[in-house]
Coordinates of C-alpha atoms and ligand atoms in Angstrom, one line a residue:
Chain A
M1 CA 114.2 133.3 90.1
S2 CA 117.8 134.0 89.3
A3 CA 120.9 131.5 90.3
A4 CA 122.6 133.0 92.7
P5 CA 123.6 136.3 90.2
R6 CA 127.0 137.6 91.5
P7 CA 127.5 140.6 93.0
D8 CA 128.9 141.8 89.8
T9 CA 126.9 141.2 87.4
P10 CA 123.7 143.2 86.9
P11 CA 120.6 140.3 87.2
R12 CA 119.2 142.0 83.9
L13 CA 122.6 140.5 81.9
E14 CA 122.0 136.6 83.3
P15 CA 123.8 134.1 81.0
F16 CA 121.8 131.0 81.0
R17 CA 118.5 129.7 83.8
L18 CA 119.0 126.8 85.8
R19 CA 115.1 124.7 86.0
G20 CA 114.2 121.6 86.8
A21 CA 111.9 119.8 85.2
N22 CA 110.0 116.9 85.7
F23 CA 111.3 114.2 83.8
N24 CA 114.2 114.6 86.4
L25 CA 116.4 115.9 84.5
L26 CA 118.3 119.8 84.7
V27 CA 117.5 121.4 82.2
L28 CA 119.9 125.1 81.5
R29 CA 117.8 127.8 79.5
L30 CA 120.5 129.8 77.1
L31 CA 119.3 133.3 77.6
D32 CA 122.6 134.3 75.8
P33 CA 123.8 132.1 72.1
R34 CA 127.8 132.7 72.6
P35 CA 129.3 129.9 74.5
E36 CA 131.9 132.6 75.5
A37 CA 129.9 134.2 78.1
V38 CA 127.5 131.0 78.7
V39 CA 129.9 128.7 79.7
P40 CA 132.7 131.5 82.8
A41 CA 129.4 132.7 83.7
I42 CA 128.4 128.6 84.9
G43 CA 131.9 128.3 85.6
D44 CA 131.4 130.3 87.8
Q45 CA 128.9 130.0 89.3
F46 CA 129.7 126.3 90.2
R47 CA 132.9 126.7 91.4
R48 CA 131.5 127.4 94.7
A49 CA 129.7 124.3 94.5
P50 CA 132.5 121.2 93.7
G51 CA 131.0 118.6 91.9
F52 CA 127.4 119.9 91.8
L53 CA 126.7 119.1 88.5
R54 CA 130.0 117.2 87.7
F55 CA 128.7 114.1 84.9
A56 CA 125.5 115.6 85.4
P57 CA 123.6 115.2 82.0
V58 CA 121.6 118.3 81.2
V59 CA 119.0 119.6 78.2
L60 CA 119.9 122.5 77.2
G61 CA 116.5 124.8 76.7
L62 CA 116.1 126.5 73.6
A63 CA 113.2 128.7 74.0
D64 CA 114.7 131.9 75.5
L65 CA 117.4 132.5 72.4
E66 CA 116.3 135.3 70.2
V67 CA 118.5 134.8 67.1
P68 CA 118.8 132.7 64.2
P69 CA 119.9 129.1 64.2
D70 CA 122.8 129.7 62.3
Q71 CA 123.9 132.0 65.3
V72 CA 124.2 129.3 67.2
D73 CA 127.7 128.1 68.3
F74 CA 126.0 124.8 69.1
P75 CA 129.9 123.6 68.9
G76 CA 131.4 125.7 71.1
L77 CA 129.0 125.2 73.6
I78 CA 129.1 121.6 73.9
A79 CA 132.5 121.5 74.6
G80 CA 132.5 124.7 76.8
L81 CA 130.2 122.6 79.2
R82 CA 131.6 119.3 78.5
G83 CA 135.3 121.1 80.1
L84 CA 133.4 122.2 83.0
E85 CA 132.0 118.3 83.0
I86 CA 127.9 118.9 82.6
V87 CA 126.6 117.1 79.5
P88 CA 124.2 117.8 76.8
I89 CA 122.2 115.5 76.1
G90 CA 119.7 116.8 73.9
T91 CA 117.7 119.9 73.9
T92 CA 113.8 121.2 74.9
G93 CA 111.8 123.7 73.7
G94 CA 112.5 125.9 70.9
T95 CA 111.3 126.8 67.5
P96 CA 111.3 123.9 65.3
E97 CA 114.2 125.5 62.9
M98 CA 116.9 125.8 66.2
R99 CA 116.5 121.8 67.7
N100 CA 116.5 120.5 64.0
A101 CA 120.1 122.7 64.1
A102 CA 120.8 121.3 68.0
M103 CA 120.0 117.9 66.2
A104 CA 122.6 118.8 63.8
Y105 CA 125.2 118.5 66.8
G106 CA 124.0 115.5 68.4
L107 CA 121.4 116.8 70.4
P108 CA 117.6 116.0 70.1
P109 CA 114.8 116.9 71.5
I110 CA 113.3 115.8 74.5
R111 CA 109.8 115.8 75.4
S112 CA 109.1 116.0 79.3
A113 CA 107.4 113.1 80.5
G114 CA 104.1 116.2 81.9
G115 CA 104.1 117.8 78.7
K116 CA 105.7 121.0 80.4
E117 CA 108.8 121.7 82.0
S118 CA 107.8 122.7 85.6
E119 CA 108.5 126.6 86.9
E120 CA 110.2 126.1 89.7
P121 CA 114.0 126.8 89.6
A122 CA 116.4 123.9 90.6
P123 CA 117.8 124.1 94.6
A124 CA 120.6 126.9 94.1
P125 CA 124.0 124.6 94.1
T126 CA 125.4 127.6 97.2
A127 CA 123.1 125.5 98.7
A128 CA 124.3 121.7 98.0
A129 CA 127.8 123.8 98.8
P130 CA 129.5 123.4 102.2
A131 CA 132.8 124.2 100.0
E132 CA 132.8 127.8 100.6
P133 CA 133.9 130.3 104.2
P134 CA 130.8 131.9 104.5
A135 CA 132.1 135.8 104.5
S136 CA 133.0 135.4 100.9
A137 CA 129.8 133.5 100.0
P138 CA 126.8 136.0 98.8
P139 CA 123.8 135.3 100.9
P140 CA 122.0 132.6 99.9
P141 CA 118.7 133.8 97.3
P142 CA 115.7 133.5 99.2
Q143 CA 113.8 130.4 98.7
P144 CA 110.5 131.1 96.5
A145 CA 107.8 129.4 98.4
G146 CA 106.5 127.0 95.8
A147 CA 110.3 125.7 95.4
M148 CA 109.3 122.5 97.3
R149 CA 107.2 120.2 95.9
P150 CA 104.2 119.0 97.3
T151 CA 103.9 115.6 98.2
M152 CA 102.0 113.0 96.0
V153 CA 98.5 111.6 97.6
V154 CA 97.7 108.4 96.5
D155 CA 93.6 107.6 97.6
Q156 CA 93.0 104.4 95.1
P157 CA 94.5 101.1 95.8
V158 CA 97.8 101.1 93.6
R159 CA 96.8 98.0 92.1
A160 CA 99.1 95.0 90.2
G161 CA 100.4 96.5 86.5
Q162 CA 100.3 99.8 88.0
R163 CA 103.8 101.7 88.6
V164 CA 103.2 104.8 90.6
W165 CA 106.2 107.4 90.9
A166 CA 106.5 110.7 92.8
Q167 CA 109.3 112.8 91.2
G168 CA 111.2 114.5 93.6
C169 CA 108.3 114.1 96.3
D170 CA 106.9 112.0 98.9
L171 CA 104.5 109.5 98.6
I172 CA 101.5 108.6 100.0
V173 CA 99.2 106.1 99.3
T174 CA 96.4 106.6 101.7
A175 CA 95.0 102.9 99.7
T176 CA 96.5 99.5 99.3
V177 CA 99.3 98.9 97.3
N178 CA 99.1 95.2 96.3
A179 CA 100.2 92.7 95.6
G180 CA 102.1 93.5 91.9
G181 CA 101.7 96.7 91.8
E182 CA 105.0 98.7 92.5
V183 CA 106.0 102.7 94.4
I184 CA 108.4 104.6 93.5
A185 CA 109.7 107.8 94.9
D186 CA 112.9 109.9 95.4
G187 CA 111.5 111.3 99.1
N188 CA 109.6 108.8 101.6
I189 CA 106.8 107.0 101.0
H190 CA 104.3 106.3 103.6
V191 CA 101.6 103.4 102.9
Y192 CA 98.5 103.9 104.6
G193 CA 96.9 100.3 103.6
A194 CA 98.6 97.2 103.4
L195 CA 101.8 97.2 101.3
R196 CA 102.3 94.0 99.3
G197 CA 103.8 94.9 96.3
R198 CA 107.4 96.6 95.8
A199 CA 108.5 100.0 97.7
I200 CA 111.1 101.6 95.9
A201 CA 112.2 105.5 98.0
G202 CA 114.8 107.4 98.1
G203 CA 115.2 107.1 93.7
G204 CA 118.3 107.8 92.7
D205 CA 120.5 107.8 96.0
N206 CA 118.9 109.5 99.2
A207 CA 119.4 107.7 101.7
E208 CA 117.3 109.3 103.4
A209 CA 115.0 108.2 102.6
R210 CA 112.3 106.1 104.0
I211 CA 109.2 103.4 103.8
F212 CA 106.7 103.4 106.5
A213 CA 103.7 100.7 105.7
Q214 CA 100.6 100.2 108.1
N215 CA 100.5 96.8 107.4
F216 CA 104.0 95.9 105.6
D217 CA 103.4 92.6 103.8
P218 CA 105.8 93.9 100.3
E219 CA 107.5 91.9 98.0
L220 CA 110.1 94.4 97.2
I221 CA 111.8 97.0 98.7
S222 CA 114.3 98.7 98.2
I223 CA 116.2 102.7 99.7
A224 CA 118.5 104.1 97.5
G225 CA 119.5 101.6 95.9
Y226 CA 119.7 99.0 97.8
Y227 CA 117.1 96.6 97.8
A228 CA 115.3 93.2 99.7
V229 CA 112.9 91.2 98.3
R230 CA 110.3 89.1 99.7
E231 CA 112.9 85.4 100.5
G232 CA 115.1 88.0 102.5
L233 CA 112.6 89.6 104.3
A234 CA 111.9 86.4 107.0
G235 CA 113.8 89.3 110.0
A236 CA 111.5 91.6 109.2
P237 CA 108.2 92.2 110.9
I238 CA 105.4 91.0 108.5
G239 CA 101.8 92.1 108.9
R240 CA 102.4 95.0 111.3
A241 CA 103.1 98.6 111.1
V242 CA 107.0 98.8 110.1
Q243 CA 109.1 101.1 108.9
V244 CA 111.5 100.9 107.0
R245 CA 115.1 102.5 106.9
L246 CA 118.4 102.3 105.8
T247 CA 121.4 102.6 108.4
G248 CA 124.8 102.5 106.8
E249 CA 124.0 99.7 104.2
R250 CA 121.9 98.1 106.2
M251 CA 118.4 98.3 105.8
R252 CA 115.9 98.0 109.4
F253 CA 112.9 97.1 110.1
D254 CA 110.9 98.3 113.2
P255 CA 107.6 98.0 113.5
I256 CA 105.7 101.2 114.9
G257 CA 102.9 102.4 116.5
Chain B
M1 CA 70.8 106.3 77.4
A2 CA 71.9 102.9 77.3
Q3 CA 73.9 101.3 79.0
V4 CA 77.5 100.0 78.2
V5 CA 78.7 96.7 80.1
V6 CA 81.7 94.5 80.2
V7 CA 82.3 91.0 81.6
T8 CA 85.8 91.2 82.9
S9 CA 88.3 89.2 84.4
G10 CA 91.7 88.6 83.4
K11 CA 92.4 85.3 84.0
G12 CA 89.8 82.3 82.5
G13 CA 87.4 79.7 82.6
V14 CA 86.9 82.0 86.0
G15 CA 82.3 82.3 85.2
K16 CA 82.8 85.3 82.4
T17 CA 80.7 83.6 79.7
T18 CA 78.2 82.5 81.9
S19 CA 78.0 85.7 84.0
S20 CA 77.2 87.2 80.6
A21 CA 74.4 84.6 79.7
A22 CA 73.1 84.9 83.7
F23 CA 72.7 88.5 83.4
A24 CA 72.3 89.4 79.9
T25 CA 69.2 86.9 80.9
G26 CA 67.8 88.4 84.2
L27 CA 68.4 92.2 82.6
A28 CA 65.7 90.8 79.7
Q29 CA 63.6 88.8 82.5
R30 CA 63.2 92.0 83.7
G31 CA 61.9 93.7 80.7
K32 CA 65.5 95.7 80.3
K33 CA 65.8 95.9 76.0
T34 CA 69.5 93.9 76.4
V35 CA 71.6 92.4 73.4
V36 CA 74.8 91.0 75.0
I37 CA 77.8 90.3 72.2
D38 CA 80.8 87.3 73.0
F39 CA 83.8 89.1 72.3
D40 CA 85.5 85.3 72.4
V41 CA 86.4 85.6 68.6
G42 CA 87.8 82.4 67.9
L43 CA 86.8 79.9 70.1
R44 CA 83.0 81.4 69.9
N45 CA 81.2 79.9 73.7
L46 CA 78.4 82.3 73.8
D47 CA 75.9 81.6 71.6
L48 CA 76.3 77.2 72.8
I49 CA 75.4 79.1 76.7
M50 CA 72.7 80.7 75.4
G51 CA 71.4 77.4 73.3
V52 CA 71.8 79.8 70.1
E53 CA 74.8 78.0 68.2
R54 CA 72.3 76.1 65.0
R55 CA 70.8 79.6 64.6
V56 CA 74.3 81.4 63.9
V57 CA 74.6 82.1 60.2
F58 CA 76.3 85.9 60.5
D59 CA 78.6 87.6 63.9
I60 CA 80.2 90.5 64.6
V61 CA 83.1 89.8 62.6
N62 CA 80.9 89.6 59.5
V63 CA 79.0 92.8 60.6
I64 CA 82.2 94.8 61.0
Q65 CA 83.5 94.2 57.2
G66 CA 80.6 95.0 55.4
E67 CA 80.0 91.2 54.6
A68 CA 76.5 92.0 57.1
R69 CA 74.4 94.3 58.1
L70 CA 73.8 93.9 62.2
N71 CA 70.2 93.1 61.9
Q72 CA 71.2 90.0 59.9
A73 CA 73.8 89.0 62.7
L74 CA 71.8 90.0 65.5
I75 CA 70.1 86.7 66.7
R76 CA 67.0 87.0 69.0
D77 CA 66.0 85.4 72.3
K78 CA 63.2 82.9 71.6
R79 CA 62.6 82.1 75.4
V80 CA 62.7 86.1 76.7
E81 CA 61.2 88.9 74.0
T82 CA 63.5 91.6 74.7
L83 CA 66.9 89.6 74.6
S84 CA 69.4 89.8 71.5
I85 CA 73.0 88.1 71.1
L86 CA 75.3 88.8 68.5
P87 CA 77.7 86.1 68.0
A88 CA 81.4 85.8 67.5
S89 CA 82.7 84.2 64.6
Q90 CA 84.7 81.2 65.3
T91 CA 86.6 80.6 62.4
R92 CA 88.6 84.8 62.8
D93 CA 90.8 85.9 65.0
K94 CA 91.5 88.4 66.6
D95 CA 92.5 90.8 64.9
A96 CA 89.1 90.7 62.4
L97 CA 87.8 93.2 65.8
T98 CA 89.4 96.6 65.5
K99 CA 88.2 99.6 68.1
E100 CA 86.1 101.7 64.6
G101 CA 84.1 98.8 64.0
V102 CA 83.3 98.1 67.2
Q103 CA 82.2 101.4 68.1
K104 CA 79.7 101.3 65.0
I105 CA 78.0 98.6 66.1
I106 CA 77.7 100.0 69.8
E107 CA 76.6 103.3 68.8
E108 CA 74.1 101.3 66.3
L109 CA 73.0 99.2 69.2
A110 CA 72.5 102.2 71.8
K111 CA 69.3 102.9 69.7
E112 CA 67.7 100.5 69.9
F113 CA 69.0 98.6 73.6
D114 CA 68.7 99.4 77.6
Y115 CA 72.5 96.7 77.5
I116 CA 75.1 96.1 75.7
L117 CA 76.8 93.4 77.4
C118 CA 80.2 92.0 76.6
D119 CA 81.4 89.1 77.7
S120 CA 85.7 89.2 77.4
P121 CA 87.9 87.0 76.1
A122 CA 90.2 85.6 78.7
G123 CA 93.6 88.0 79.4
I124 CA 94.5 91.4 79.4
E125 CA 95.1 91.8 75.3
K126 CA 93.9 93.1 72.4
G127 CA 90.4 90.8 72.7
A128 CA 89.4 91.8 75.8
L129 CA 91.4 95.8 75.8
L130 CA 88.3 96.1 73.0
A131 CA 85.2 94.7 74.6
L132 CA 86.5 97.2 77.8
Y133 CA 87.8 99.5 75.9
F134 CA 84.0 101.4 75.4
A135 CA 82.6 100.5 78.9
D136 CA 80.3 102.6 81.9
Q137 CA 80.3 99.6 83.7
A138 CA 82.8 96.4 84.9
I139 CA 81.1 93.1 86.7
V140 CA 84.4 92.2 87.2
V141 CA 84.4 87.7 87.7
T142 CA 86.6 85.9 90.6
N143 CA 87.2 82.8 91.8
P144 CA 87.4 82.7 95.1
E145 CA 91.4 82.1 94.0
V146 CA 94.4 84.4 94.6
S147 CA 96.2 84.0 90.5
S148 CA 92.2 84.6 90.3
V149 CA 91.9 87.7 92.5
R150 CA 95.5 89.0 91.2
D151 CA 93.9 89.0 87.6
S152 CA 91.5 91.1 88.8
D153 CA 93.2 93.6 90.0
R154 CA 95.2 93.8 87.0
I155 CA 92.3 94.5 84.9
L156 CA 90.7 96.9 87.6
G157 CA 93.5 99.0 86.2
V158 CA 93.5 98.3 83.0
L159 CA 90.2 100.0 83.1
Q160 CA 90.8 102.3 85.2
S161 CA 93.9 103.7 82.8
R162 CA 92.5 102.2 79.0
S163 CA 88.9 102.5 79.0
K164 CA 87.7 105.4 76.8
R165 CA 86.0 106.8 80.0
A166 CA 89.7 107.4 81.0
E167 CA 91.2 108.1 77.8
E168 CA 88.3 110.8 77.7
K169 CA 88.7 112.1 81.1
R170 CA 85.4 111.7 82.2
D171 CA 83.8 109.6 84.8
P172 CA 85.0 106.3 85.5
V173 CA 83.9 103.2 84.9
K174 CA 81.5 102.1 87.5
E175 CA 83.3 98.2 88.8
H176 CA 80.9 95.6 90.2
L177 CA 82.9 92.5 91.9
L178 CA 80.9 89.4 91.2
V179 CA 82.7 86.1 93.1
T180 CA 81.7 83.0 91.2
R181 CA 81.9 79.2 91.9
F182 CA 82.6 80.3 95.4
D183 CA 82.1 76.9 97.9
P184 CA 81.6 77.7 100.7
A185 CA 83.1 74.4 102.5
R186 CA 86.3 74.7 100.3
V187 CA 86.8 78.5 102.2
E188 CA 86.3 77.1 105.9
R189 CA 88.9 74.4 105.3
G190 CA 91.5 77.0 104.8
E191 CA 90.9 75.9 100.5
M192 CA 89.8 79.2 98.9
L193 CA 90.1 82.8 99.6
K194 CA 87.6 83.9 102.1
L195 CA 85.0 86.3 101.0
E196 CA 87.0 89.4 103.1
D197 CA 90.2 88.9 101.6
I198 CA 88.6 89.0 98.3
Q199 CA 87.4 92.4 98.6
E200 CA 90.0 94.1 100.5
I201 CA 92.2 93.2 97.9
L202 CA 90.6 94.3 95.7
S203 CA 87.9 96.9 97.1
I204 CA 85.2 97.3 95.0
P205 CA 82.0 97.4 96.0
L206 CA 80.6 93.6 95.7
L207 CA 77.7 92.3 93.1
G208 CA 77.2 89.1 94.4
V209 CA 78.3 85.8 95.4
I210 CA 77.8 82.3 93.3
P211 CA 78.0 79.4 94.2
E212 CA 80.2 76.9 92.6
S213 CA 76.8 74.4 91.8
E214 CA 77.0 71.1 89.3
S215 CA 74.2 73.5 88.3
V216 CA 75.8 75.6 86.3
L217 CA 77.1 72.2 83.9
R218 CA 74.0 70.9 83.5
A219 CA 72.8 74.6 82.3
S220 CA 76.0 75.0 80.2
N221 CA 75.3 71.0 78.2
T222 CA 71.2 71.8 77.7
G223 CA 72.0 75.5 76.3
T224 CA 69.3 77.6 79.3
P225 CA 71.4 80.4 81.1
V226 CA 71.3 78.9 84.2
I227 CA 69.5 82.0 86.0
M228 CA 66.6 80.1 84.1
D229 CA 66.5 77.8 87.0
G230 CA 65.4 79.1 89.8
E231 CA 65.9 75.9 91.2
S232 CA 69.0 76.0 92.0
N233 CA 71.0 78.2 94.5
A234 CA 73.8 79.5 92.1
G235 CA 70.4 80.5 89.2
Q236 CA 69.1 82.1 92.4
A237 CA 72.2 83.9 93.5
Y238 CA 72.8 85.4 89.7
A239 CA 68.7 86.6 90.0
D240 CA 69.9 89.1 93.5
A241 CA 73.2 89.7 91.8
V242 CA 70.8 90.9 88.9
A243 CA 68.8 92.9 91.1
R244 CA 71.5 94.1 93.2
F245 CA 73.0 95.9 89.5
L246 CA 69.3 97.5 89.1
G247 CA 69.6 99.0 92.9
E248 CA 67.9 96.4 94.8
E249 CA 68.9 95.8 97.6
K250 CA 69.2 92.0 98.4
P251 CA 70.9 90.1 100.8
H252 CA 73.8 87.5 100.0
R253 CA 72.9 84.2 100.6
F254 CA 74.9 80.6 100.1
L255 CA 78.4 81.6 102.0
E256 CA 78.2 79.3 104.1
P257 CA 78.4 75.5 104.1
E258 CA 75.4 73.6 103.9
R259 CA 74.8 71.8 106.9
K260 CA 73.3 68.3 105.8
G261 CA 74.4 66.7 109.2
L262 CA 72.5 64.1 111.0
F263 CA 70.1 66.5 112.6
K264 CA 69.0 67.7 108.9
R265 CA 68.6 63.7 107.9
L266 CA 67.0 62.5 110.9
F267 CA 63.9 65.3 111.3
G268 CA 63.9 66.5 108.0
G269 CA 62.0 68.8 106.8
R270 CA 59.7 68.6 110.5
A271 CA 61.9 69.6 112.2
A272 CA 61.1 73.0 112.9
Ligands
LIG1 N1 79.0 78.6 89.8 C1 79.7 77.6 88.9 N2 79.8 76.3 89.1 C2 80.3 75.2 88.2 N3 81.0 75.5 87.7 C3 80.8 77.3 87.2 C4 80.6 77.8 87.9 N4 80.8 78.7 87.0 C5 81.4 78.3 85.7 N5 81.4 77.0 85.8 C6 82.3 76.9 85.0 O1 83.4 76.6 84.9 C7 83.9 77.0 83.0 C8 84.6 77.7 83.4 O2 83.1 78.8 82.9 P1 83.2 80.1 81.6 O3 83.3 79.4 80.4 O4 82.1 80.6 82.0 O5 84.4 80.5 82.0 P2 84.8 82.2 81.2 O6 85.4 82.7 81.8 O7 84.1 83.0 80.3 O8 86.1 81.7 80.3 P3 87.0 81.8 79.0 O9 87.8 82.3 80.1 O10 87.5 80.8 78.5 O11 86.1 82.6 78.7 C9 82.8 75.8 82.3 O12 82.2 75.0 82.4 C10 81.3 76.6 83.4 O13 81.0 75.6 83.5
LIG2 MG1 83.9 82.8 78.6

């Protein structure tokens, strides 16, 4: 479960753990309260993946800290992380006293939307970084089977006023998305009924995401922040089975099937 | 076990109150102990349609605020023995209804009645939410036009997320589609949505189609629920819908325009 420990670091002494959470923020679970232990270790880890966490907001996980709150150097941690261009924005877990101590330094407790922190580790930064020459890089850790988020499947119509959000995964709707309904996914969106509402794929900036609809009749389409409203879809094959994708900055609508 | 049935629509003026009165009367005519509650506090229409407006002394708000007992506010129908009406107040506003107050009333009514019908106000705000909150079943009233269908779609979403059943993660509210003010001639001319289109969008089981009919206005003017007018097509369509609600199989009627053409006028009843 560790995030690619360096070969010379004994696994038990890993100074932090990085996990994804279902509010789509990264949680940095502190295993050690000392900035001088945590900050350099993070620096080492992420030097191999330049830019991976740059200016990324993170939530500090406090549950694993087994010291009294007054022994945690929050100002030191915040400053150290900011020095690495990582921006702590709040806390999760830990005792109420611990959360209060963090709050005094501007880190409010953040409740995750589903109420529970996800157990999957975030993707290891080495996997995302082509930077380092293979010779000096340690072998990537085996991907645990649970690391892939399963596709979200919705079997009911998505009705006017409803919003379905598939965080960190693809979305399949086997019914219709009605006018006034909204489907959002970080990955691809498949609608096996009519798509009459809004579909927003590639949340964030996943420009590879696509939208598929059996009967394409949307109010709004968006991929990776590029969007088209109904008026802009005059040339699209309305009423057909359609695939939508980005080519460069342009949206392409191709009939399928 | 008493069944709580909300008659709802989102959009206003589509025929909720007309349908509540018809269903309550129809269920009672079939021997079910039925009470119909007017949730439209401030407007109060149901008692007019039911023809009991002169008998209203206390209303649901009086009961909730402890100014009257439930039995004092209930009006027993004079035509159908097993039917009662709990009227709304005309003078108070919707905030006079509270969830706790409504719950107490429904619990008490459940001891005596088989069916508790809730005639919802329009909209998706507080009054409508309260009317649907305790529902076991919902009759979603829709007219064959885009805005009405859209609002029904919205209210179905609300039923699935904000009813008591949804909050307690029990079996979902059982949904029925009732299309009213259906004018086959206008549908044929493309001025109104086709039945198939409504069903395709809302995708819930069709309970009935009530034709647009002058008999509805006549009935409400005389304070007689239209289902008591066995001559009228709207009355018959409501009777069919009540039968389906109770599990009977009935073919849908009045879906095609009436052909009052030359042929019919020439040969009249002797054509066959
Ligand atoms: N099948 C029908 N044919 C003709 N007129 C109808 C029919 N159904 C309802 N109406 C008329 O439509 C109007 C609105 O009906 P009704 O009061 O039942 O609607 P509602 O949904 O309860 O309205 P509100 O949202 O204001 O409570 C009334 O004038 C009624 O007579
Ligand atoms: Mg009404």
